[in-house]
Short mmCIF file of C-alpha atoms in Angstrom, two decimals:
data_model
loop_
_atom_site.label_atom_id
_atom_site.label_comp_id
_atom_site.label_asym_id
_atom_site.label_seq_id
_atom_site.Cartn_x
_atom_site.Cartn_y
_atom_site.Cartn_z
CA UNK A 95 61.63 -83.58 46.79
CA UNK A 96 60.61 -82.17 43.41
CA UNK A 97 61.63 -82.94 40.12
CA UNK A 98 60.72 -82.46 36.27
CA UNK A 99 61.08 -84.94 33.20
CA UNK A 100 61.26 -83.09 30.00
CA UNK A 101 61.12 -85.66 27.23
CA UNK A 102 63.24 -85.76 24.61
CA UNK A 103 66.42 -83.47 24.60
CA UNK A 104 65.88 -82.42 20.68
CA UNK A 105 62.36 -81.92 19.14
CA UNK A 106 62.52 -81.19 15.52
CA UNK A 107 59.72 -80.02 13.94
CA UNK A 108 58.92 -78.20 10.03
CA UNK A 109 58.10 -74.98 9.81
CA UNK A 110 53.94 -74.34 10.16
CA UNK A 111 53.86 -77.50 12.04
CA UNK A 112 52.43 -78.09 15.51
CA UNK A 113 55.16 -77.86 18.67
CA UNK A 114 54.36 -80.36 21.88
CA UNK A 115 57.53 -80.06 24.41
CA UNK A 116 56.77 -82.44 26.75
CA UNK A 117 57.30 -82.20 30.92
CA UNK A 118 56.15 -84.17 33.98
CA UNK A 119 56.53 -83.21 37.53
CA UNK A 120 56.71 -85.11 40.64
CA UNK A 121 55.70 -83.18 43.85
CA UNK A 122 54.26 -84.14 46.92
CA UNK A 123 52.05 -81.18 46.83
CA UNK A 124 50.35 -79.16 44.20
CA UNK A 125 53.05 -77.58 42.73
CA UNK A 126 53.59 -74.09 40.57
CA UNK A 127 54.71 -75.04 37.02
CA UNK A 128 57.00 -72.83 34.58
CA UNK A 129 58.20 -72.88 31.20
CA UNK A 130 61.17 -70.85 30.10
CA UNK A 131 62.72 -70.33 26.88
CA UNK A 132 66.52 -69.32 26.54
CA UNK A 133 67.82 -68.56 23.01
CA UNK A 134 71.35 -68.71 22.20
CA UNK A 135 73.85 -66.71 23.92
CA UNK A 136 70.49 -65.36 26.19
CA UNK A 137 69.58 -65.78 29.59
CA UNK A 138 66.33 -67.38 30.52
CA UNK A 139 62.98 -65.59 29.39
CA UNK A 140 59.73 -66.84 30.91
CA UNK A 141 56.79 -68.42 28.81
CA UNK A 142 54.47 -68.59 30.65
CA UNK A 143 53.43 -70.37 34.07
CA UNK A 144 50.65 -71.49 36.63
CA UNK A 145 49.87 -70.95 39.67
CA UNK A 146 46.80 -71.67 40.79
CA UNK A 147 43.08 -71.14 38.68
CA UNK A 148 42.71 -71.95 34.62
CA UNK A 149 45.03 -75.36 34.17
CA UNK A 150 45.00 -73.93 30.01
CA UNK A 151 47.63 -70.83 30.62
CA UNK A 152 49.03 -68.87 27.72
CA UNK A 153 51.48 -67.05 27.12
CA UNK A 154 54.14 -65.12 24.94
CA UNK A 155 54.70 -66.20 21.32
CA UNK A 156 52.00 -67.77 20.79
CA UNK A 157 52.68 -70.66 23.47
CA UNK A 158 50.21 -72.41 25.86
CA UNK A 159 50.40 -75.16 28.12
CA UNK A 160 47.95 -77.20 30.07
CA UNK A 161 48.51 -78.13 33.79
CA UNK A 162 46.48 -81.97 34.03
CA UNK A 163 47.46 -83.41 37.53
CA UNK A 164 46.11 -86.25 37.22
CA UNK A 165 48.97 -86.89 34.43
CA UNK A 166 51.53 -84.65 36.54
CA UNK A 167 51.92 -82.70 33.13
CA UNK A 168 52.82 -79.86 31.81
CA UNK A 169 53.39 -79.60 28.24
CA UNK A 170 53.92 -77.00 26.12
CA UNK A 171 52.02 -76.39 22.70
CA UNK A 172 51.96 -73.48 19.93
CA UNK A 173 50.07 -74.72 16.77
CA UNK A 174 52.39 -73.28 13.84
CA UNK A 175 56.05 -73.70 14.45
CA UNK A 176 58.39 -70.44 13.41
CA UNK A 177 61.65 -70.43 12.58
CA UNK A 178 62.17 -68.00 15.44
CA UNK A 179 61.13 -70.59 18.12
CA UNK A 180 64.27 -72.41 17.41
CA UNK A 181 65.84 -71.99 21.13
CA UNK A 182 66.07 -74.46 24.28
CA UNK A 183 62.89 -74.95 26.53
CA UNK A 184 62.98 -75.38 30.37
CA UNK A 185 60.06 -76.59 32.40
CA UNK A 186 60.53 -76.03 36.21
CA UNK A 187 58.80 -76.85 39.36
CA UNK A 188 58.64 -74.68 42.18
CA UNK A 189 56.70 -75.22 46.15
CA UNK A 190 53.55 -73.93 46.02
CA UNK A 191 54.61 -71.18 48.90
CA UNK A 192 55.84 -68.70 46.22
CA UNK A 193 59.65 -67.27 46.24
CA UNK A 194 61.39 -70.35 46.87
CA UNK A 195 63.65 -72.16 44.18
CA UNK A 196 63.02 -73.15 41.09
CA UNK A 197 63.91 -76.78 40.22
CA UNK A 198 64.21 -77.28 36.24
CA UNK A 199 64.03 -79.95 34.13
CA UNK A 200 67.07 -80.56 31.37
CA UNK A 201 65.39 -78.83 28.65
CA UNK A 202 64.60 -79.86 25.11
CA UNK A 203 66.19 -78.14 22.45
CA UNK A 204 63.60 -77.31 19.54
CA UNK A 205 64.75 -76.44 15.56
CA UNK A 206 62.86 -75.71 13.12
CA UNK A 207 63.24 -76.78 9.60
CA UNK A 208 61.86 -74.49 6.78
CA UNK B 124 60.80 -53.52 30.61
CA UNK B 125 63.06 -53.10 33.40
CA UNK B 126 66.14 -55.95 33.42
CA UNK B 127 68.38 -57.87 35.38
CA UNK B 128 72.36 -56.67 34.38
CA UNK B 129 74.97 -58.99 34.98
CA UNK B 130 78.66 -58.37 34.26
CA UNK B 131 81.01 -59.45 33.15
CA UNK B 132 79.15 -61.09 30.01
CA UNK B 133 82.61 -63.76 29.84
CA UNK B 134 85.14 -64.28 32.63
CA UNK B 135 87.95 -66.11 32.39
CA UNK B 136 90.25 -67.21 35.47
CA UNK B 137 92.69 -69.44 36.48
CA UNK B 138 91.92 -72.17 38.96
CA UNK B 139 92.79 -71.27 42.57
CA UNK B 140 91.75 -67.37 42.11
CA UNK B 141 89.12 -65.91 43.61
CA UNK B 142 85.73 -64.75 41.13
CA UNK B 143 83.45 -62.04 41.88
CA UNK B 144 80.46 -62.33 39.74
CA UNK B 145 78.24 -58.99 40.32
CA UNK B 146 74.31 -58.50 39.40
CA UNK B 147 72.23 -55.66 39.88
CA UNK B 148 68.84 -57.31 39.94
CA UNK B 149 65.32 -55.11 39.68
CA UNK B 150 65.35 -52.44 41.64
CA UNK B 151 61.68 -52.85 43.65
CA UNK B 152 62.41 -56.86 44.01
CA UNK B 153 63.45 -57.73 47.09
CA UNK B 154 64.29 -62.01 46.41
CA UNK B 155 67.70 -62.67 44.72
CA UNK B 156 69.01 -65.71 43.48
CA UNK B 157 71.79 -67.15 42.14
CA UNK B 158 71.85 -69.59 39.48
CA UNK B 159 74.21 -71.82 37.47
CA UNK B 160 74.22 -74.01 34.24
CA UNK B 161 77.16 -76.33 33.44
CA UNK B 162 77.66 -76.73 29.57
CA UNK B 163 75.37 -79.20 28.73
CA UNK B 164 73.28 -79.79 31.65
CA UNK B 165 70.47 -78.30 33.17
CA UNK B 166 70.21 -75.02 35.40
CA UNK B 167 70.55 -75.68 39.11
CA UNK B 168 69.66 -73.51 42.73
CA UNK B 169 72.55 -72.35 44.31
CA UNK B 170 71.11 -69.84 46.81
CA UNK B 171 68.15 -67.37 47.71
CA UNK B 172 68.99 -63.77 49.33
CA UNK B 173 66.07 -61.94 51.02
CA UNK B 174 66.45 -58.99 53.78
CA UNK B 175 69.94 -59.03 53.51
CA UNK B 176 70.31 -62.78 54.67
CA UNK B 177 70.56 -66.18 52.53
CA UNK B 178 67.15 -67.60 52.98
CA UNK B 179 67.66 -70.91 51.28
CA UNK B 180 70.96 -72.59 49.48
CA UNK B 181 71.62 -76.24 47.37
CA UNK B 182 74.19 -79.05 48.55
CA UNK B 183 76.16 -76.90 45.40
CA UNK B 184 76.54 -73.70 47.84
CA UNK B 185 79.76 -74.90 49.59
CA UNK B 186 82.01 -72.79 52.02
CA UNK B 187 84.03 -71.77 48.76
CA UNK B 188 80.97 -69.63 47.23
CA UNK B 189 79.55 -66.23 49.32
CA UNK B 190 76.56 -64.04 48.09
CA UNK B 191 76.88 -60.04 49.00
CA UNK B 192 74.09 -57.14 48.52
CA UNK B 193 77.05 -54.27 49.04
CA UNK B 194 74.69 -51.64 48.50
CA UNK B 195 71.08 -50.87 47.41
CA UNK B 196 71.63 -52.04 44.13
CA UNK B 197 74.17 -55.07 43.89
CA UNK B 198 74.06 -58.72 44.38
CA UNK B 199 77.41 -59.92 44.41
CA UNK B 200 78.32 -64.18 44.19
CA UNK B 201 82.03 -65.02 45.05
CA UNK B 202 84.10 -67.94 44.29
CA UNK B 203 86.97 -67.94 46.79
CA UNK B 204 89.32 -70.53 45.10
CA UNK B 205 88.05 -71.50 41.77
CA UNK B 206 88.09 -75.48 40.63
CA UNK B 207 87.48 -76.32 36.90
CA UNK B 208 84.58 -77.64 37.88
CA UNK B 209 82.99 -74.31 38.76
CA UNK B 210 83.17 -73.57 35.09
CA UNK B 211 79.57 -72.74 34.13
CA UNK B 212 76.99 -70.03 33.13
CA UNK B 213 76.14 -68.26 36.49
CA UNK B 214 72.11 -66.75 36.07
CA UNK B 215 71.08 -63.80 38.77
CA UNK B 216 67.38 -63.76 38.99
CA UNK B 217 65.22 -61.53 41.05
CA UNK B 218 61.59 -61.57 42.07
CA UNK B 219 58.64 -59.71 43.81
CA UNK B 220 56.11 -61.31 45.63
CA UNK B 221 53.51 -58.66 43.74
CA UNK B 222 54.75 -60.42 40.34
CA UNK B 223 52.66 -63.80 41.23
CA UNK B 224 56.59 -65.66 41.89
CA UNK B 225 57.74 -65.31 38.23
CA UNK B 226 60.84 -64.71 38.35
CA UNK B 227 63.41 -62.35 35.86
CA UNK B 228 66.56 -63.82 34.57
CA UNK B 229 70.05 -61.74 33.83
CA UNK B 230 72.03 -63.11 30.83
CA UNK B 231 73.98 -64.96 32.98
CA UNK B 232 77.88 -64.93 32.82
CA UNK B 233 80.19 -67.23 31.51
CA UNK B 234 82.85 -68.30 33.99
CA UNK B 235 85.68 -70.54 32.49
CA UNK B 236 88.39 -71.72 34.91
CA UNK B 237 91.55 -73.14 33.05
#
């Protein structure tokens, strides 16, 4: 069975400063890894993800994350914190044979002090 | 960029009644899913729908819940007798193969049983 560890439920970071959300997976094959962001009141808006190819994937808002298997990690990164990142973060897992369910992680809730 | 719509936004109901919760998910996706966030905790599978057939559904997915594509557009998730424990934030997602298995949210509705 899969599952994701997102540790720490509330990252606080200042304004400018660096954002690392951290996840690790456990799968008993390569899995596909996801990141979603859902802001208050919002559904869930996805970040960015990888499948298969480059383990350094970017995506929206300035976010990346690096896929290292050997660690089973997936963190998530963006250099300079904004006050609009303030939201909740979900990693998820899902079986490398596409369209099947998405398994998610608790999330960490990030803020952002000015 | 073309959405997922769920309504209502906020349901409230009293325990023992029966819920409809209706999506219309992206109209050339043909995966639907259904799923749910209890305040609090993180988002959990209920079940896939693909070619007009559940194609995958959690523990969670008990005889009291029933998914329904009612015409070409909807994607329907019932609650035949509500508990107070099915108060949550219900997410419709849909996919497409094409779309490399990221999936789009709704905004989810917020189901409160009293």
């Amino acid at each position: 069975a899969q599952s994701v560890t997102q540790l720490g439920s509330h990252v606080s970071v200042s304004e400018g400063a660096l954002v690392l959300l951290r996840c690790n997976y456990s799968s008993s094959v390569p899995p596909y890894l996801f990141w979603y962001v859902q802001y208050p009141n919002q559904g869930l808006q996805l970040l960015l993800k990888y499948t298969t190819g480059a383990t350094l994937v970017k995506g929206i808002n300035g976010f990346e994350a690096e896929f290292k298997k050997s660690e089973t990690s997936f963190h998530l990164t963006k250099p300079s914190a904004h006050m609009s990142d303030a939201a909740e973060y979900f990693c998820a897992v899902m079986r490398n044979s596409g369209n099947t369910p998405l398994v998610f992680g608790k999330g960490t809730r990030l803020s952002v002090i000015a | 960029e073309p959405e997922v719509t769920q309504t209502p936004s906020h349901q409230v109901t009293q325990m023992g009644q029966e819920v409809i919760l209706r999506c219309v998910p992206i109209s050339n996706h043909l995966y639907f899913y259904w799923y749910r966030q209890i305040l609090g905790q993180k988002v959990e599978f209920l079940v896939s729908f693909y070619n007009n057939e559940i194609s995958e559904k959690s523990e969670i997915f008990d005889d009291q819940f029933s998914v329904e594509r009612p015409d070409g557009s909807n994607f329907t998730l019932k609650i035949r007798s509500t508990k107070l424990e099915d108060s949550a934030m219900y997410f419709c997602a849909s996919s497409d193969r094409t779309e490399n298995y990221g999936y789009t949210f709704g905004s989810g509705t917020r189901l409160t049983v009293v």
